[in-house]
Amino acid sequence: MNMSKNCLPTPSFILDALELKTCIESFGKSLLHKFHKVVVGYSVKTNSLPYCLTVAKNHGCFAEVVSYHEYALALKVGFPVSHIIYNGPLKSEESFLEAIMSGAIVNIETWRELKWLRKLPLNGRYKVGIRLNVDISAVSPADENHENDDSRFGFSAESGDFEKALLLLKELPNVTLAGLHTHRTSKTRSLDFYRHTLEYAQSIIKQYGLSLEYLDLGGGYFGPMPNKPTFEDYADVFQRTLCDQLKNLTIIVEPGNALVASAFDYISEVIDVKYHNHQYYVTTDATRNDIDPFFHKEDYFKTIQHLSPSTIVHDRQIVSGSTCLEYDRLFTVDKGEELLQEGDRIIYHRVGAYTLALTPLFIHYFPKIYVKHADGTFELIREEWSENEFIQKSKY
Ligand SMILES: *Cc1c(COP(=O)(O)O)cnc(C)c1O
């Protein structure tokens, strides 16, 4: 389809395929400048749009999955099992064992997984990783989001759980511990946070005399943003922090936000403007459910396109979504700005992470998604969901 963004129907998401590819490749290249063996795992939960998974696969990413559904999705879009990183507590026994036997990178998260390992054939040789609990307040206090920025995930070295898990692994003659996994998304995404987490991981590796093949440093990085750490900066910190012995391990990262946030726009149109309480209520066909499903953003990277010249108004404009939720309000335009009018467009930028993967089917079903190809043309890659998709598998 050859049309400009201004003609695309609203509301819809637009994936900039070139931006996604650039982010993937530059993270991989930055790591390869510093290490011999690297893996970039695309965090599927951050944006599980099948088209994105294919782009990630075609540009060398592994799929980082955190449930048996995501595991099945990664297989469905064509990732070989050996290019899957299987994390999180929501594994099924069947997929867990299959993944290990087929050479996936599997990081143990729960005690039940340690029990399931006993079902692996005794005549085989298998590798697993284990997730280490990281308490940001303890490991890197300057990066904490709040007091006691603890984690529900991973086995804690402090409590003794980690050692207990190691002992259970040692009982299994056919299983080797090949990797250590750390992952936290810190509030600051700072270089210091990774330096401290790596120092902590290294101290644990030394304390328990672990002989590993990989170090999986998880996600939580900034994508391309002015005045923020770059992929090169993160790779540089990894290299400077790791001791020589550990520099030879395979370095795995699992970026979500850093790869997809900047690759998506969301376009919307003003459908109505009302006035009362000394302010304008601008209704658009967007919904906050699409681009801020956690309802904690206060503003967005955005562009406003006026259809025709408008008047300056001396009252605020409350720009809202289309649902009947009173709190479906997106942002406020200050006094003294041009009044929005029916047909004006608002384009939200950098909305690819934790947005469309979290959209509820509330009032308005999933919106259309287009991809913008490198040559500037647009192609519909997901139809808008209708009542037919909504009703599937339901009795009525
Ligand atoms: C969510 C998640 C990621 C991705 O985190 P970002 O902050 O989006 O980079 C990576 N690894 C694991 C285990 C996760 O749960």
Short mmCIF file of C-alpha atoms in Angstrom, two decimals, residues 3-379:
data_model
loop_
_atom_site.label_atom_id
_atom_site.label_comp_id
_atom_site.label_asym_id
_atom_site.label_seq_id
_atom_site.Cartn_x
_atom_site.Cartn_y
_atom_site.Cartn_z
CA MET A 3 -0.03 6.05 1.17
CA SER A 4 1.24 8.58 3.61
CA LYS A 5 0.82 8.35 7.35
CA ASN A 6 -1.76 11.16 7.09
CA CYS A 7 -4.13 8.98 5.09
CA LEU A 8 -3.96 5.88 7.26
CA PRO A 9 -7.16 5.10 9.15
CA THR A 10 -7.22 5.87 12.87
CA PRO A 11 -6.68 4.68 15.47
CA SER A 12 -3.78 2.52 14.37
CA PHE A 13 -0.24 1.61 15.26
CA ILE A 14 2.59 1.99 12.77
CA LEU A 15 5.71 -0.13 13.03
CA ASP A 16 8.83 1.41 11.52
CA ALA A 17 10.54 -1.77 10.33
CA LEU A 18 13.83 -0.01 9.65
CA GLU A 19 13.98 1.43 13.18
CA LEU A 20 13.37 -2.00 14.75
CA LYS A 21 16.04 -3.58 12.56
CA THR A 22 18.49 -0.77 13.36
CA CYS A 23 17.97 -1.15 17.11
CA ILE A 24 18.45 -4.92 16.95
CA GLU A 25 21.56 -4.73 14.82
CA SER A 26 23.21 -1.92 16.73
CA PHE A 27 22.80 -3.66 20.10
CA GLY A 28 24.29 -6.83 18.63
CA LYS A 29 27.17 -4.97 16.97
CA SER A 30 27.98 -3.00 20.13
CA LEU A 31 28.30 -6.25 22.09
CA LEU A 32 30.38 -7.87 19.36
CA HIS A 33 32.88 -5.00 19.59
CA LYS A 34 33.64 -6.19 23.13
CA PHE A 35 32.89 -9.92 23.26
CA HIS A 36 33.40 -12.97 21.04
CA LYS A 37 30.10 -14.67 21.74
CA VAL A 38 26.90 -12.70 22.19
CA VAL A 39 23.17 -13.37 21.99
CA VAL A 40 20.46 -10.73 21.74
CA GLY A 41 17.17 -12.18 22.99
CA TYR A 42 14.09 -10.24 21.93
CA SER A 43 11.80 -9.94 24.97
CA VAL A 44 8.57 -11.32 23.54
CA LYS A 45 6.34 -10.01 26.33
CA THR A 46 7.38 -6.42 25.60
CA ASN A 47 5.73 -6.56 22.18
CA SER A 48 4.52 -9.95 21.00
CA LEU A 49 3.18 -8.79 17.64
CA PRO A 50 3.94 -11.74 15.34
CA TYR A 51 5.40 -9.47 12.65
CA CYS A 52 7.91 -8.05 15.17
CA LEU A 53 8.92 -11.56 16.15
CA THR A 54 9.64 -12.34 12.50
CA VAL A 55 11.73 -9.17 12.10
CA ALA A 56 13.63 -10.09 15.27
CA LYS A 57 14.18 -13.65 14.05
CA ASN A 58 15.34 -12.50 10.61
CA HIS A 59 17.89 -10.18 12.17
CA GLY A 60 19.52 -12.76 14.35
CA CYS A 61 17.69 -12.37 17.67
CA PHE A 62 16.74 -15.26 19.90
CA ALA A 63 13.21 -15.18 21.36
CA GLU A 64 13.17 -14.54 25.12
CA VAL A 65 9.91 -16.03 26.39
CA VAL A 66 8.37 -16.10 29.86
CA SER A 67 5.43 -18.49 29.54
CA TYR A 68 4.49 -21.71 27.79
CA HIS A 69 2.20 -19.65 25.55
CA GLU A 70 5.04 -17.40 24.48
CA TYR A 71 7.23 -20.47 24.01
CA ALA A 72 4.61 -21.94 21.64
CA LEU A 73 4.25 -18.57 19.87
CA ALA A 74 8.01 -18.36 19.26
CA LEU A 75 7.97 -21.86 17.73
CA LYS A 76 4.92 -20.97 15.64
CA VAL A 77 6.60 -17.97 14.02
CA GLY A 78 9.62 -20.11 13.22
CA PHE A 79 12.27 -19.69 15.92
CA PRO A 80 14.20 -22.95 16.23
CA VAL A 81 14.03 -24.26 19.83
CA SER A 82 17.77 -23.68 20.13
CA HIS A 83 17.10 -19.96 19.57
CA ILE A 84 14.66 -19.65 22.47
CA ILE A 85 15.54 -18.34 25.92
CA TYR A 86 12.95 -19.74 28.32
CA ASN A 87 12.51 -17.74 31.54
CA GLY A 88 9.93 -17.07 34.21
CA PRO A 89 7.67 -19.05 36.53
CA LEU A 90 4.98 -19.85 33.94
CA LYS A 91 6.67 -22.75 32.19
CA SER A 92 4.78 -26.00 31.69
CA GLU A 93 6.51 -29.25 32.55
CA GLU A 94 6.19 -30.52 29.00
CA SER A 95 7.56 -27.41 27.29
CA PHE A 96 10.29 -27.07 29.95
CA LEU A 97 11.62 -30.58 29.33
CA GLU A 98 11.25 -30.27 25.57
CA ALA A 99 13.15 -26.97 25.58
CA ILE A 100 16.04 -28.42 27.58
CA MET A 101 16.25 -31.58 25.48
CA SER A 102 16.21 -29.52 22.26
CA GLY A 103 18.98 -27.14 23.29
CA ALA A 104 17.08 -23.99 24.30
CA ILE A 105 18.57 -21.69 26.91
CA VAL A 106 16.44 -22.43 29.96
CA ASN A 107 16.84 -20.42 33.14
CA ILE A 108 15.42 -22.09 36.25
CA GLU A 109 13.00 -19.89 38.17
CA THR A 110 11.01 -22.22 40.47
CA TRP A 111 11.52 -25.22 42.76
CA ARG A 112 9.13 -27.27 40.67
CA GLU A 113 11.44 -26.90 37.68
CA LEU A 114 14.23 -28.41 39.79
CA LYS A 115 11.92 -31.37 40.45
CA TRP A 116 10.98 -31.66 36.77
CA LEU A 117 14.68 -31.98 35.88
CA ARG A 118 14.61 -35.47 37.44
CA LYS A 119 12.45 -36.60 34.52
CA LEU A 120 15.17 -35.96 31.95
CA PRO A 121 16.56 -39.16 30.41
CA LEU A 122 19.53 -40.39 32.44
CA ASN A 123 21.55 -41.30 29.38
CA GLY A 124 21.56 -37.69 28.11
CA ARG A 125 23.58 -34.60 29.05
CA TYR A 126 21.68 -31.38 29.61
CA LYS A 127 22.40 -27.76 30.44
CA VAL A 128 20.39 -25.24 32.37
CA GLY A 129 20.84 -21.75 33.77
CA ILE A 130 19.51 -20.33 36.99
CA ARG A 131 18.12 -16.92 37.84
CA LEU A 132 19.76 -15.06 40.68
CA ASN A 133 17.58 -12.81 42.84
CA VAL A 134 18.68 -9.15 42.61
CA ASP A 135 17.58 -6.69 45.28
CA ILE A 136 18.29 -3.28 43.74
CA SER A 137 18.28 -1.53 47.12
CA ALA A 138 21.03 -3.86 48.31
CA VAL A 139 23.05 -4.14 45.08
CA SER A 140 22.79 -0.63 43.64
CA PRO A 141 20.93 1.66 46.07
CA ALA A 142 21.28 4.79 43.92
CA ASP A 143 19.16 3.06 41.28
CA GLU A 144 16.30 1.97 43.52
CA ASN A 145 12.80 2.95 42.53
CA HIS A 146 11.65 3.06 46.15
CA GLU A 147 12.85 1.87 49.52
CA ASN A 148 13.31 -1.90 49.55
CA ASP A 149 13.32 -2.32 45.76
CA ASP A 150 13.30 -6.10 46.10
CA SER A 151 12.40 -8.74 43.54
CA ARG A 152 10.02 -11.68 43.47
CA PHE A 153 12.19 -13.45 40.94
CA GLY A 154 15.26 -15.63 41.06
CA PHE A 155 16.86 -17.55 43.91
CA SER A 156 18.32 -15.44 46.70
CA ALA A 157 21.94 -15.98 47.68
CA GLU A 158 21.34 -14.04 50.92
CA SER A 159 18.54 -16.31 52.13
CA GLY A 160 20.34 -19.53 51.20
CA ASP A 161 17.83 -20.47 48.49
CA PHE A 162 20.45 -20.13 45.76
CA GLU A 163 22.80 -22.56 47.49
CA LYS A 164 19.94 -24.98 48.12
CA ALA A 165 19.07 -24.89 44.41
CA LEU A 166 22.73 -25.50 43.50
CA LEU A 167 22.79 -28.55 45.76
CA LEU A 168 19.65 -29.93 44.10
CA LEU A 169 21.29 -29.44 40.70
CA LYS A 170 24.45 -31.22 41.86
CA GLU A 171 22.39 -34.31 42.66
CA LEU A 172 21.56 -34.67 38.97
CA PRO A 173 24.36 -36.48 37.11
CA ASN A 174 22.90 -35.64 33.69
CA VAL A 175 22.43 -31.88 34.26
CA THR A 176 25.11 -29.15 34.26
CA LEU A 177 24.67 -25.58 35.40
CA ALA A 178 25.76 -23.60 32.35
CA GLY A 179 24.46 -20.11 32.99
CA LEU A 180 23.61 -17.41 35.46
CA HIS A 181 20.68 -15.10 34.77
CA THR A 182 20.07 -11.68 36.25
CA HIS A 183 17.29 -9.36 35.18
CA ARG A 184 15.87 -6.20 36.67
CA THR A 185 14.45 -3.18 34.94
CA SER A 186 15.80 -0.41 37.13
CA LYS A 187 14.13 2.95 37.25
CA THR A 188 17.29 4.73 36.10
CA ARG A 189 18.47 2.18 33.49
CA SER A 190 21.90 3.55 34.45
CA LEU A 191 25.32 2.18 33.56
CA ASP A 192 26.13 2.01 37.27
CA PHE A 193 23.19 -0.29 37.83
CA TYR A 194 24.66 -2.81 35.37
CA ARG A 195 28.15 -2.38 36.80
CA HIS A 196 26.89 -3.15 40.30
CA THR A 197 24.69 -6.04 39.21
CA LEU A 198 27.57 -7.58 37.27
CA GLU A 199 29.93 -7.14 40.23
CA TYR A 200 27.35 -8.88 42.37
CA ALA A 201 26.90 -11.72 39.87
CA GLN A 202 30.67 -12.13 39.65
CA SER A 203 31.00 -12.36 43.42
CA ILE A 204 28.37 -15.10 43.46
CA ILE A 205 30.11 -16.99 40.65
CA LYS A 206 33.37 -16.87 42.63
CA GLN A 207 31.78 -17.68 45.98
CA TYR A 208 30.21 -20.87 44.64
CA GLY A 209 33.00 -21.70 42.20
CA LEU A 210 30.61 -21.84 39.27
CA SER A 211 32.03 -22.84 35.91
CA LEU A 212 29.66 -21.36 33.36
CA GLU A 213 29.15 -21.03 29.62
CA TYR A 214 26.93 -17.97 29.61
CA LEU A 215 25.98 -14.92 31.55
CA ASP A 216 22.47 -13.64 30.83
CA LEU A 217 22.20 -10.01 31.89
CA GLY A 218 18.49 -9.58 31.17
CA GLY A 219 16.88 -6.37 29.91
CA GLY A 220 16.12 -2.90 31.21
CA TYR A 221 18.22 -0.79 28.80
CA PHE A 222 17.49 2.54 27.19
CA GLY A 223 16.79 2.44 23.47
CA PRO A 224 18.19 5.18 21.25
CA MET A 225 17.45 8.38 23.21
CA PRO A 226 19.33 11.69 23.26
CA ASN A 227 21.58 12.12 26.32
CA LYS A 228 21.07 8.57 27.57
CA PRO A 229 23.46 5.61 27.70
CA THR A 230 23.91 3.97 24.30
CA PHE A 231 24.23 0.28 23.47
CA GLU A 232 27.99 0.91 23.13
CA ASP A 233 28.04 2.36 26.65
CA TYR A 234 26.29 -0.68 28.11
CA ALA A 235 28.61 -3.08 26.24
CA ASP A 236 31.59 -1.08 27.47
CA VAL A 237 30.49 -1.34 31.10
CA PHE A 238 30.00 -5.10 30.77
CA GLN A 239 33.49 -5.44 29.36
CA ARG A 240 35.16 -3.23 31.93
CA THR A 241 33.38 -4.89 34.85
CA LEU A 242 33.89 -8.55 33.93
CA CYS A 243 37.14 -10.21 34.96
CA ASP A 244 39.19 -11.76 32.13
CA GLN A 245 37.99 -15.28 32.86
CA LEU A 246 34.33 -14.31 32.47
CA LYS A 247 34.89 -12.21 29.34
CA ASN A 248 35.04 -15.46 27.37
CA LEU A 249 31.54 -16.51 28.35
CA THR A 250 28.64 -16.00 25.97
CA ILE A 251 27.06 -12.67 26.91
CA ILE A 252 23.29 -12.69 26.59
CA VAL A 253 21.05 -9.63 26.78
CA GLU A 254 17.25 -9.64 26.74
CA PRO A 255 16.20 -6.14 25.71
CA GLY A 256 12.52 -5.35 25.33
CA ASN A 257 11.93 -1.64 25.64
CA ALA A 258 15.31 -0.81 24.06
CA LEU A 259 14.44 -2.59 20.79
CA VAL A 260 10.77 -1.83 20.22
CA ALA A 261 9.77 1.37 22.02
CA SER A 262 11.05 3.75 19.34
CA ALA A 263 9.81 1.59 16.46
CA PHE A 264 6.11 2.31 17.00
CA ASP A 265 3.85 5.32 16.46
CA TYR A 266 0.15 5.43 17.22
CA ILE A 267 -2.07 7.71 15.18
CA SER A 268 -5.40 9.13 16.32
CA GLU A 269 -7.91 11.73 15.25
CA VAL A 270 -10.01 14.30 17.08
CA ILE A 271 -13.66 13.29 16.89
CA ASP A 272 -15.30 15.94 19.09
CA VAL A 273 -14.62 19.11 21.10
CA LYS A 274 -16.90 20.31 23.94
CA TYR A 275 -16.59 23.25 26.33
CA HIS A 276 -17.54 23.56 29.99
CA ASN A 277 -15.91 24.31 33.37
CA HIS A 278 -13.72 26.81 31.53
CA GLN A 279 -11.98 24.09 29.61
CA TYR A 280 -12.19 22.28 26.31
CA TYR A 281 -12.83 18.55 26.33
CA VAL A 282 -11.23 17.10 23.22
CA THR A 283 -12.34 13.55 22.44
CA THR A 284 -10.14 11.50 20.13
CA ASP A 285 -10.51 8.00 18.71
CA ALA A 286 -7.39 6.93 20.65
CA THR A 287 -7.61 5.20 23.99
CA ARG A 288 -5.18 5.27 26.83
CA ASN A 289 -5.68 1.50 27.00
CA ASP A 290 -3.71 1.27 23.73
CA ILE A 291 -0.66 3.34 24.68
CA ASP A 292 -0.63 3.57 28.47
CA PRO A 293 -2.29 0.40 29.76
CA PHE A 294 -0.68 0.91 33.21
CA PHE A 295 -2.23 4.40 33.37
CA HIS A 296 0.86 6.06 34.78
CA LYS A 297 2.16 8.21 31.95
CA GLU A 298 1.56 11.94 32.26
CA ASP A 299 2.60 12.95 28.79
CA TYR A 300 3.87 11.43 25.57
CA PHE A 301 6.32 12.08 22.77
CA LYS A 302 3.75 13.38 20.30
CA THR A 303 3.06 15.49 17.23
CA ILE A 304 -0.16 17.43 16.71
CA GLN A 305 -1.26 18.01 13.12
CA HIS A 306 -3.91 20.67 12.59
CA LEU A 307 -6.11 20.03 9.56
CA SER A 308 -6.58 23.76 9.02
CA PRO A 309 -5.50 26.94 10.81
CA SER A 310 -7.19 27.29 14.16
CA THR A 311 -7.72 29.97 16.80
CA ILE A 312 -5.62 30.47 19.91
CA VAL A 313 -7.73 29.79 23.00
CA HIS A 314 -7.23 30.96 26.56
CA ASP A 315 -8.47 27.87 28.31
CA ARG A 316 -6.92 24.46 28.75
CA GLN A 317 -7.73 21.55 26.46
CA ILE A 318 -8.14 18.10 27.99
CA VAL A 319 -7.28 15.55 25.30
CA SER A 320 -9.09 12.29 25.97
CA GLY A 321 -9.62 8.85 24.58
CA SER A 322 -12.73 7.32 23.15
CA THR A 323 -13.81 4.91 25.87
CA CYS A 324 -16.46 5.72 28.46
CA LEU A 325 -13.91 5.65 31.26
CA GLU A 326 -13.76 9.11 32.83
CA TYR A 327 -10.05 8.60 33.41
CA ASP A 328 -9.31 7.82 29.76
CA ARG A 329 -7.61 11.22 29.52
CA LEU A 330 -4.29 11.41 27.71
CA PHE A 331 -2.76 14.85 28.16
CA THR A 332 -3.55 18.52 28.65
CA VAL A 333 -2.80 21.36 26.24
CA ASP A 334 -1.93 24.54 28.14
CA LYS A 335 -3.78 27.83 27.82
CA GLY A 336 -2.74 29.99 24.89
CA GLU A 337 -2.43 27.19 22.34
CA GLU A 338 -4.29 26.47 19.10
CA LEU A 339 -7.70 24.87 19.64
CA LEU A 340 -7.92 21.31 18.40
CA GLN A 341 -10.72 20.62 15.93
CA GLU A 342 -12.52 17.60 14.54
CA GLY A 343 -10.24 15.86 12.04
CA ASP A 344 -6.95 17.04 13.59
CA ARG A 345 -4.47 14.26 14.12
CA ILE A 346 -2.36 13.40 17.12
CA ILE A 347 0.56 11.05 16.56
CA TYR A 348 2.14 9.43 19.60
CA HIS A 349 5.75 8.34 19.24
CA ARG A 350 7.91 5.70 20.95
CA VAL A 351 4.92 3.63 22.02
CA GLY A 352 6.11 0.12 21.09
CA ALA A 353 6.95 -1.25 24.56
CA TYR A 354 4.38 -2.65 27.00
CA THR A 355 1.51 -1.12 25.02
CA LEU A 356 -0.18 -3.28 22.42
CA ALA A 357 0.89 -6.44 24.24
CA LEU A 358 -1.14 -5.27 27.24
CA THR A 359 -4.21 -3.79 25.57
CA PRO A 360 -7.44 -5.11 27.05
CA LEU A 361 -10.41 -5.95 24.84
CA PHE A 362 -12.43 -3.18 26.46
CA ILE A 363 -15.21 -1.53 24.40
CA HIS A 364 -12.93 -1.18 21.43
CA TYR A 365 -11.16 -4.25 20.07
CA PHE A 366 -7.54 -4.37 18.91
CA PRO A 367 -6.70 -1.56 16.45
CA LYS A 368 -5.13 -1.92 13.03
CA ILE A 369 -1.37 -2.15 12.76
CA TYR A 370 0.64 -1.09 9.72
CA VAL A 371 4.29 -1.60 8.97
CA LYS A 372 6.23 1.14 7.28
CA HIS A 373 8.76 -0.55 5.03
CA ALA A 374 12.22 0.84 4.39
CA ASP A 375 11.04 2.22 1.00
CA GLY A 376 8.36 4.31 2.72
CA THR A 377 5.34 2.19 1.75
CA PHE A 378 2.81 0.99 4.32
CA GLU A 379 1.33 -2.48 4.66
#
